[in-house]
Short mmCIF file of C-alpha atoms in Angstrom, two decimals:
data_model
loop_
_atom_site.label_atom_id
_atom_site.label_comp_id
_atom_site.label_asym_id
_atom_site.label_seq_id
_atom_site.Cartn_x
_atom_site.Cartn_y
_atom_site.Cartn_z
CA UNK A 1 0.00 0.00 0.00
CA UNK A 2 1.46 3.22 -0.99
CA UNK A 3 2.71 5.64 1.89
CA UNK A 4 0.27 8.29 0.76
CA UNK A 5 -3.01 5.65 1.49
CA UNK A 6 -1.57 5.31 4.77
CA UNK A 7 -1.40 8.44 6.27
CA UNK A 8 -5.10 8.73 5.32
CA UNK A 9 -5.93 6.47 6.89
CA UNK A 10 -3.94 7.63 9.87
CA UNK A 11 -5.43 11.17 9.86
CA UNK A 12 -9.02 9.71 8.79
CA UNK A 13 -9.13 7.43 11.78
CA UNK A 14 -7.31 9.27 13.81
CA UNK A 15 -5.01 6.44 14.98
CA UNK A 16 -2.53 6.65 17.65
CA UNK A 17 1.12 6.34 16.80
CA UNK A 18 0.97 2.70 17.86
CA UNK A 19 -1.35 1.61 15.81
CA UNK A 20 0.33 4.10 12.97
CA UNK A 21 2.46 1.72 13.38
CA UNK A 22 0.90 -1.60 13.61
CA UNK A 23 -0.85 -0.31 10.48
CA UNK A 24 2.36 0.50 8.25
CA UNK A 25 3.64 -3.46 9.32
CA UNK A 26 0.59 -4.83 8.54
CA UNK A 27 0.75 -3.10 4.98
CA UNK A 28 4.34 -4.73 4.00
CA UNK A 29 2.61 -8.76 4.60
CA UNK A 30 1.86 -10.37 1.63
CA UNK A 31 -1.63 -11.59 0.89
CA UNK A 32 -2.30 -14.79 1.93
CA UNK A 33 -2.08 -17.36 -0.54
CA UNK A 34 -5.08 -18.70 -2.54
CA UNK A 35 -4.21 -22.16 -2.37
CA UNK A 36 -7.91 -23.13 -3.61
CA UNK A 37 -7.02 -21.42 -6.85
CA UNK A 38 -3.59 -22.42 -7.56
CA UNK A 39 -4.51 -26.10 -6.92
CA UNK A 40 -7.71 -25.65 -9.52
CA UNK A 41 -5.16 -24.00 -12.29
CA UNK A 42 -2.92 -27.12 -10.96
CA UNK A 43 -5.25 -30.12 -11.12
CA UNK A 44 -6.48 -28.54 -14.94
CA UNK A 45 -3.12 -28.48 -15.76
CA UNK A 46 -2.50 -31.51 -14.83
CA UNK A 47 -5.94 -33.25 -16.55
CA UNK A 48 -5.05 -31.45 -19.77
CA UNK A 49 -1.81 -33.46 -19.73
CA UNK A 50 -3.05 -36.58 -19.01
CA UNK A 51 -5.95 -36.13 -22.21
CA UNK A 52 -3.12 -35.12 -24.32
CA UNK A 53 -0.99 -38.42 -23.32
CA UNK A 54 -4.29 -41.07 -22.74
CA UNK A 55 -4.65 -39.52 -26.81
CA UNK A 56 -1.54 -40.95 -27.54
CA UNK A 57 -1.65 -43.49 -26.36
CA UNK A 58 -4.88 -44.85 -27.34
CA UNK A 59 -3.93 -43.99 -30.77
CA UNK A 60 -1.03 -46.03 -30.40
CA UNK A 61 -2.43 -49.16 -29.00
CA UNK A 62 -5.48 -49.05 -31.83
CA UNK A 63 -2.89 -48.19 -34.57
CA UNK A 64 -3.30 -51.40 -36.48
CA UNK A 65 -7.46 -51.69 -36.23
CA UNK A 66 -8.48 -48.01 -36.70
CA UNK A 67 -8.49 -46.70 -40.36
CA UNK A 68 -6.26 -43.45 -41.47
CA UNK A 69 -9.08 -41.22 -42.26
CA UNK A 70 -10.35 -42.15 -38.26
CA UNK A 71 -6.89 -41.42 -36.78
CA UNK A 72 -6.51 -38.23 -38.78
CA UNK A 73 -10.48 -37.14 -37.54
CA UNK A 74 -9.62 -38.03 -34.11
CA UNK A 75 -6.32 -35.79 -34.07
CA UNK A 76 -7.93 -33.14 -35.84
CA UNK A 77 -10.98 -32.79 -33.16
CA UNK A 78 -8.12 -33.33 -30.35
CA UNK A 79 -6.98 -29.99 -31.47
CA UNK A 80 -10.07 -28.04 -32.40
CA UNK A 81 -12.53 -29.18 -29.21
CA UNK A 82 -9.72 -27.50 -26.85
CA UNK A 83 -9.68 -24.56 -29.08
CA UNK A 84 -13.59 -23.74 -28.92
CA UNK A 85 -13.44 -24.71 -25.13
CA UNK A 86 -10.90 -21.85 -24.42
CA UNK A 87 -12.50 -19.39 -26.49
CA UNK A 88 -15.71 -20.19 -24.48
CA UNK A 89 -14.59 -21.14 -20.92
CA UNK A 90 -12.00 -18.52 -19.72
CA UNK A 91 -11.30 -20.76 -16.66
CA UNK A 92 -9.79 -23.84 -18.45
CA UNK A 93 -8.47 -21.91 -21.42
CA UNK A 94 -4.61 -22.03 -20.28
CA UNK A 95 -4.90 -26.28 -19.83
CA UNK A 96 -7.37 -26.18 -22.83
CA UNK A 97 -5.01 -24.66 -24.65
CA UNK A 98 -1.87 -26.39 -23.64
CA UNK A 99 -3.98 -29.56 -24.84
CA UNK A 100 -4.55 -28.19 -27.78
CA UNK A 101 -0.52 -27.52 -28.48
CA UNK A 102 0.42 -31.07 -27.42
CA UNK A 103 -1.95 -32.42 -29.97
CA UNK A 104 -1.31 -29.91 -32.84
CA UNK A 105 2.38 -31.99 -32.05
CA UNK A 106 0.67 -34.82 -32.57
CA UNK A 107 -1.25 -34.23 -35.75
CA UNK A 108 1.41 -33.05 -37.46
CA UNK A 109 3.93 -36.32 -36.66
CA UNK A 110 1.36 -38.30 -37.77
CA UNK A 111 0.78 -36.69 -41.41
CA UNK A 112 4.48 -36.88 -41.73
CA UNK A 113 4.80 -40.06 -40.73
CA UNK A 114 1.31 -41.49 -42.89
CA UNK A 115 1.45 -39.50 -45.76
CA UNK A 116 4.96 -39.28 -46.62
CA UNK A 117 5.95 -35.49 -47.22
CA UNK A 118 9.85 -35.98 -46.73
CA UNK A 119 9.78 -32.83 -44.30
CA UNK A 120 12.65 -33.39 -42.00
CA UNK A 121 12.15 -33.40 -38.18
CA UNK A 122 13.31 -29.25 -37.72
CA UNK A 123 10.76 -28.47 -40.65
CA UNK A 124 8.14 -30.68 -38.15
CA UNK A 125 8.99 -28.63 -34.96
CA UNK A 126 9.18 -25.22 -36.65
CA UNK A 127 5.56 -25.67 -38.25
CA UNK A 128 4.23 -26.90 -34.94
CA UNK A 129 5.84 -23.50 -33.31
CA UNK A 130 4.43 -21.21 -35.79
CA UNK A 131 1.07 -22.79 -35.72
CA UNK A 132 1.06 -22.70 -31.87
CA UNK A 133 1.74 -19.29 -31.97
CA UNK A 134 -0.86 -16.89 -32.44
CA UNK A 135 -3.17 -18.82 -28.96
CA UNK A 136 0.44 -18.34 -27.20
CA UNK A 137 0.64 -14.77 -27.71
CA UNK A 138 -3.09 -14.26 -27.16
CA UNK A 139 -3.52 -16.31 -23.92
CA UNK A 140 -0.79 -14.41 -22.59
CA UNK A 141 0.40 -17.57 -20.32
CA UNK A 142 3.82 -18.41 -19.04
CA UNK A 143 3.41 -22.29 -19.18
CA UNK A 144 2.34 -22.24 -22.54
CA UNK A 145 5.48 -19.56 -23.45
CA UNK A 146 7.82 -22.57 -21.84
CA UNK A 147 6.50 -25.30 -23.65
CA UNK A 148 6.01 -22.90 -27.13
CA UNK A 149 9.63 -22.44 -25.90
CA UNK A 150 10.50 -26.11 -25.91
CA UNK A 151 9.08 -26.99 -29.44
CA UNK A 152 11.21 -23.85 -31.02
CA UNK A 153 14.29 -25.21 -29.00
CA UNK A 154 13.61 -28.60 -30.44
CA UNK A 155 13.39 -27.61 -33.77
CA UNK A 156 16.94 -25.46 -33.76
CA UNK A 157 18.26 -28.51 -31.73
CA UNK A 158 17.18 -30.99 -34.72
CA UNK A 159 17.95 -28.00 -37.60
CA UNK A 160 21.63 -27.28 -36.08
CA UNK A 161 21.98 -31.27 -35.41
CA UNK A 162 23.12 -29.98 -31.77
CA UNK A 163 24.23 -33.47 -29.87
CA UNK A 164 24.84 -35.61 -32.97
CA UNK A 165 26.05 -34.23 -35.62
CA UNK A 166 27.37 -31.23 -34.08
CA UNK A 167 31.09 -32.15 -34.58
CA UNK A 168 30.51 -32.80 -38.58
CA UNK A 169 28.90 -29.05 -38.78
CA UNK A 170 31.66 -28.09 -37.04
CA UNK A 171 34.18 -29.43 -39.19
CA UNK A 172 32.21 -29.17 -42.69
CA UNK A 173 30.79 -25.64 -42.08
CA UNK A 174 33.61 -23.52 -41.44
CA UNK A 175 33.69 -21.23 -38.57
CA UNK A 176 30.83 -18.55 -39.95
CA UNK A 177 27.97 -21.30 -40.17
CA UNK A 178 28.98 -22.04 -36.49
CA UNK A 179 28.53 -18.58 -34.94
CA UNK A 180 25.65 -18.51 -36.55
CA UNK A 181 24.34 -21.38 -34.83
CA UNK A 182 25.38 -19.86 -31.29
CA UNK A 183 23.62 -16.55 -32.50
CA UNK A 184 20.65 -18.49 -33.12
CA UNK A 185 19.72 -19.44 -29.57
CA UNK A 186 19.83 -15.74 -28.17
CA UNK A 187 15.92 -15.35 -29.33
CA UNK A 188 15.78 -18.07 -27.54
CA UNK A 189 16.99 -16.74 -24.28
CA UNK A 190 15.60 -13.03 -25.54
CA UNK A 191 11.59 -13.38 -25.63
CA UNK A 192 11.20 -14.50 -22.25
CA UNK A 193 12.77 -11.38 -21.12
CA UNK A 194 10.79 -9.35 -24.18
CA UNK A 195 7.32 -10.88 -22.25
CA UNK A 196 6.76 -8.46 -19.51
CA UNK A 197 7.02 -5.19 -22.43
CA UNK A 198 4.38 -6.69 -25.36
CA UNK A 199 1.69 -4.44 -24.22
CA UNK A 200 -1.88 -5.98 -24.44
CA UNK A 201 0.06 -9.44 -24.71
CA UNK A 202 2.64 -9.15 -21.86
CA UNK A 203 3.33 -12.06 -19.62
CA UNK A 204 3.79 -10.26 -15.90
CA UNK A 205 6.09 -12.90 -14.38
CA UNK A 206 7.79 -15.21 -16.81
CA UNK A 207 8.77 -17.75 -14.05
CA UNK A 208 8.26 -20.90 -15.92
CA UNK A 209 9.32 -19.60 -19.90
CA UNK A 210 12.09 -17.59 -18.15
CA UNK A 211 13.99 -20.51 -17.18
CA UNK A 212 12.67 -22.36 -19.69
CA UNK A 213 14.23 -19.88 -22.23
CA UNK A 214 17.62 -19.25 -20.26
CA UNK A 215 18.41 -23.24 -19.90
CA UNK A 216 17.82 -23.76 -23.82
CA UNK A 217 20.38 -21.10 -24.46
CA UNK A 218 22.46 -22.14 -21.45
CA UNK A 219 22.83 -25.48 -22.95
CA UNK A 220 23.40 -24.99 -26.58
CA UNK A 221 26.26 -22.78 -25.95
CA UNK A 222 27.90 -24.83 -23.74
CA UNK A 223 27.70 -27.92 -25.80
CA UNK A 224 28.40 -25.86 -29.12
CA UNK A 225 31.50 -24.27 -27.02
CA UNK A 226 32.56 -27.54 -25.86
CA UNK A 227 33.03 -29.25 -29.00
CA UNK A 228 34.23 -26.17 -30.78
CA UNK A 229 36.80 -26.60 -28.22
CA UNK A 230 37.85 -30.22 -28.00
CA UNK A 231 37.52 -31.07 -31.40
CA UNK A 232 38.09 -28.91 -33.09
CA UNK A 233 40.62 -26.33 -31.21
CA UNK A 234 38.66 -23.45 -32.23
CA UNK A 235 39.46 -21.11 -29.37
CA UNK A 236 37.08 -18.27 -30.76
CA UNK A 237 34.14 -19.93 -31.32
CA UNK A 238 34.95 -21.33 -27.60
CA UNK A 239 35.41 -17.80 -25.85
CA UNK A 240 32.54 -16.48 -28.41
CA UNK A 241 29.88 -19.11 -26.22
CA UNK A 242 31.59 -17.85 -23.13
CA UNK A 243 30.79 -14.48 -24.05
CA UNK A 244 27.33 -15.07 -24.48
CA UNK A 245 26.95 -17.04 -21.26
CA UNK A 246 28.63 -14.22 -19.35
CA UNK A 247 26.40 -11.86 -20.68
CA UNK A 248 23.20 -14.11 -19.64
CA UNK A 249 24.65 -15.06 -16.56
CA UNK A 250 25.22 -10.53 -16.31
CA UNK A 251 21.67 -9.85 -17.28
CA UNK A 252 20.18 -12.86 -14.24
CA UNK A 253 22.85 -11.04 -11.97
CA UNK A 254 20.95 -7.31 -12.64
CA UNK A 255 17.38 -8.92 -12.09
CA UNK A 256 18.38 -11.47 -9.28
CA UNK A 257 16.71 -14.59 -10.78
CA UNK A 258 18.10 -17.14 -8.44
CA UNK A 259 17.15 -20.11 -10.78
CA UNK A 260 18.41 -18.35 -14.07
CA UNK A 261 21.77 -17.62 -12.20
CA UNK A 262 22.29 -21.05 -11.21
CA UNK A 263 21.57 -22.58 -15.14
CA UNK A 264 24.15 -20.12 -15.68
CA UNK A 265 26.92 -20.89 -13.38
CA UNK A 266 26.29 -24.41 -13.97
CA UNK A 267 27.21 -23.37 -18.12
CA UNK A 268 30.11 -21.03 -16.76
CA UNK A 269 31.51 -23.47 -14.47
CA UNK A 270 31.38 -26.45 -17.13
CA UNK A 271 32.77 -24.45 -19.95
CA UNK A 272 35.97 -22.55 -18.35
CA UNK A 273 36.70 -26.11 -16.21
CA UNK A 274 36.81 -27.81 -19.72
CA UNK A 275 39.14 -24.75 -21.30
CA UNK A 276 41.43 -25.13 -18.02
CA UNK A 277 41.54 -28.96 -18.87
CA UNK A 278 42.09 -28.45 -22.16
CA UNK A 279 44.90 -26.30 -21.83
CA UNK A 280 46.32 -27.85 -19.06
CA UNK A 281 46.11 -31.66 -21.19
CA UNK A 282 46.81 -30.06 -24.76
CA UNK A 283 49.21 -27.09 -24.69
CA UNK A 284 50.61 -27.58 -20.93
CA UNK A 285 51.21 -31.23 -21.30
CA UNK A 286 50.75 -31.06 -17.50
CA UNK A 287 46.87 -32.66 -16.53
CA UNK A 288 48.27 -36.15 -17.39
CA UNK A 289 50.88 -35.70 -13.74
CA UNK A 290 49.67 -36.17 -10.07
CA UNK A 291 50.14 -33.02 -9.93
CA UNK A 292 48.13 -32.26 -12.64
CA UNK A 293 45.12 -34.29 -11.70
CA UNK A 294 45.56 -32.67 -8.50
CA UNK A 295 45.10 -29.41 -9.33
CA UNK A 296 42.25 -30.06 -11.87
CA UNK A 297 40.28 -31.98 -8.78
CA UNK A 298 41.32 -28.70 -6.69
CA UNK A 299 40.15 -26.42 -9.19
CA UNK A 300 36.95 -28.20 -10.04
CA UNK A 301 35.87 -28.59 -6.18
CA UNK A 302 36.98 -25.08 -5.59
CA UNK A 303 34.67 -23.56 -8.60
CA UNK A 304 32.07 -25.72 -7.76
CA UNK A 305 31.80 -24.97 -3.77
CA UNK A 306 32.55 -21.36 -5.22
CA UNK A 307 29.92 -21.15 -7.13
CA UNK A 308 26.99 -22.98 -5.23
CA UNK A 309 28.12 -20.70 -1.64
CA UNK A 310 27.46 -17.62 -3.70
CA UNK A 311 23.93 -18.63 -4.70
CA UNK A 312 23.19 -19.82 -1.35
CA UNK A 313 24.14 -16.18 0.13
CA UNK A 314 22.57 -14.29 -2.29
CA UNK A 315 19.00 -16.88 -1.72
CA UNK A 316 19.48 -15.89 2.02
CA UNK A 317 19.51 -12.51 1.20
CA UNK A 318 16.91 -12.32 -1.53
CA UNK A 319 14.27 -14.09 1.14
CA UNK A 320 15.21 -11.23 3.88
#
């Protein structure tokens, strides 16, 4: 309650400074929680997930008796019924329409799969995401960000051949094709933090796309920096993913999110532990020693503890 209200009331009730003051600590407690509410959004949630897999499922066990035209009907009312029941109950529309994305997923496999286009798995993925998006943007929900999110991450993950057939991109495309792929993920990271500045379609608190977002990134670059490094010795490409963790790992830092820091010092910890290795077993011909091992184990338990102590003071002080 802003200061102002409160001194209104103060003067309007006359109040003695006591209870000024019992007033002004009463105003800095947060509401109570409505746990009635979150466990409805929760137990929706949950029932829209467990439609969208009992779907699959039954599709899968009548694969062989059911007909193509029935299997394509089914999958095509799986995603239209949740459609028309968010548009006309405003209650269920986030699980309704979470429903509706996981079987969009599931239409679309199966008319690659049945009728044959020759669309490869990225071209699957980045359909599904631009199909998805217009009820994402206009239900203005974080959960359904995360999981829009996870089909875009999947589809750069199968376009890039991240995991793979990283190493043969790496070696084939030349070192412009790969910063491109790094560049890639920073959308990735960049519209959760764009979601609380759309205007009419702004997502308030991105707590589940946020991380959602910042671990997709996270982990790209640290598995494209990785393999830059030990394969192929491409120190730039290397220090290029470090740069772009540090700056993710800079941006959590300015808005304190606790569980975007720690993806991020999880990345930072695994990628400058691997370029200490790798200079220390490559160039220093010194890791392959006791002493060597040594100091790696040193290092490694000393960044580690660092790291984890750091976040643990700065939780402590976050929840003061």
């Amino acid at each position: 309650m802003p200061s102002i209200d409160l001194y209104a009331l103060v003067r309007h009730f006359q109040l003695s400074p006591v209870q000024a003051r019992q007033l002004a600590a009463c105003a800095q407690e947060q509401p109570p929680v409505d746990w009635a509410a979150r466990l409805w959004r929760g137990l929706v949630v949950v029932a829209a997930l467990l439609l969208g897999g009992g779907l699959i499922f039954w599709i899968a066990a009548q694969w062989p008796e059911q007909t193509r035209s029935f299997k394509l009907h089914v999958l095509q009312a799986a995603v239209l019924l949740p459609l028309l029941a968010a548009m006309a109950l405003a209650q269920i529309r986030t699980a309704a329409l979470l429903l509706a994305t996981l079987a969009l997923g599931g239409l679309l496999a199966f008319v690659g799969q049945t009728y044959q286009t020759g669309a490869d798995a990225w071209q699957l993925f980045a359909l599904w995401a631009a199909l998805a998006l217009p009820w994402t943007i206009v239900a203005r929900s974080d959960g359904l960000w995360a999981l829009w999110l996870l089909v875009v991450g999947a589809g750069l993950g199968f376009w890039i051949g991240l995991g793979t057939t990283v190493w043969e991109l790496l070696w084939s495309g030349g070192t412009l094709r790969s910063v491109l792929h790094l560049l890639l993920w920073l959308p990735v990271w960049l519209v959760p933090v764009l979601l609380p500045r759309l205007g009419w379609a702004a997502v308030a608190r991105p707590t589940l796309s946020g991380p959602m977002g910042a671990g997709l990134a996270l982990a790209a670059w640290t598995a494209l920096g990785v393999q830059s490094l030990v394969l192929q010795n491409q120190w730039p490409l290397y220090l290029l993913a470090c740069l772009a963790v540090a700056c993710l790992l800079a941006h959590a830092w300015g808005t304190r999110h606790l569980a975007v820091l720690g993806l991020g010092l999880i990345a930072a910890n695994v990628l400058w532990l691997v370029g200490l290795g790798h200079g220390m077993f490559e160039h220093l011909r010194i890791g392959y020693t006791e002493g060597g091992l040594a100091l790696m184990t040193l290092m490694i338990a000393l960044s580690v503890g660092g790291s984890a102590h750091w976040l643990y003071r700065l939780q402590k002080e976050s929840a003061q």
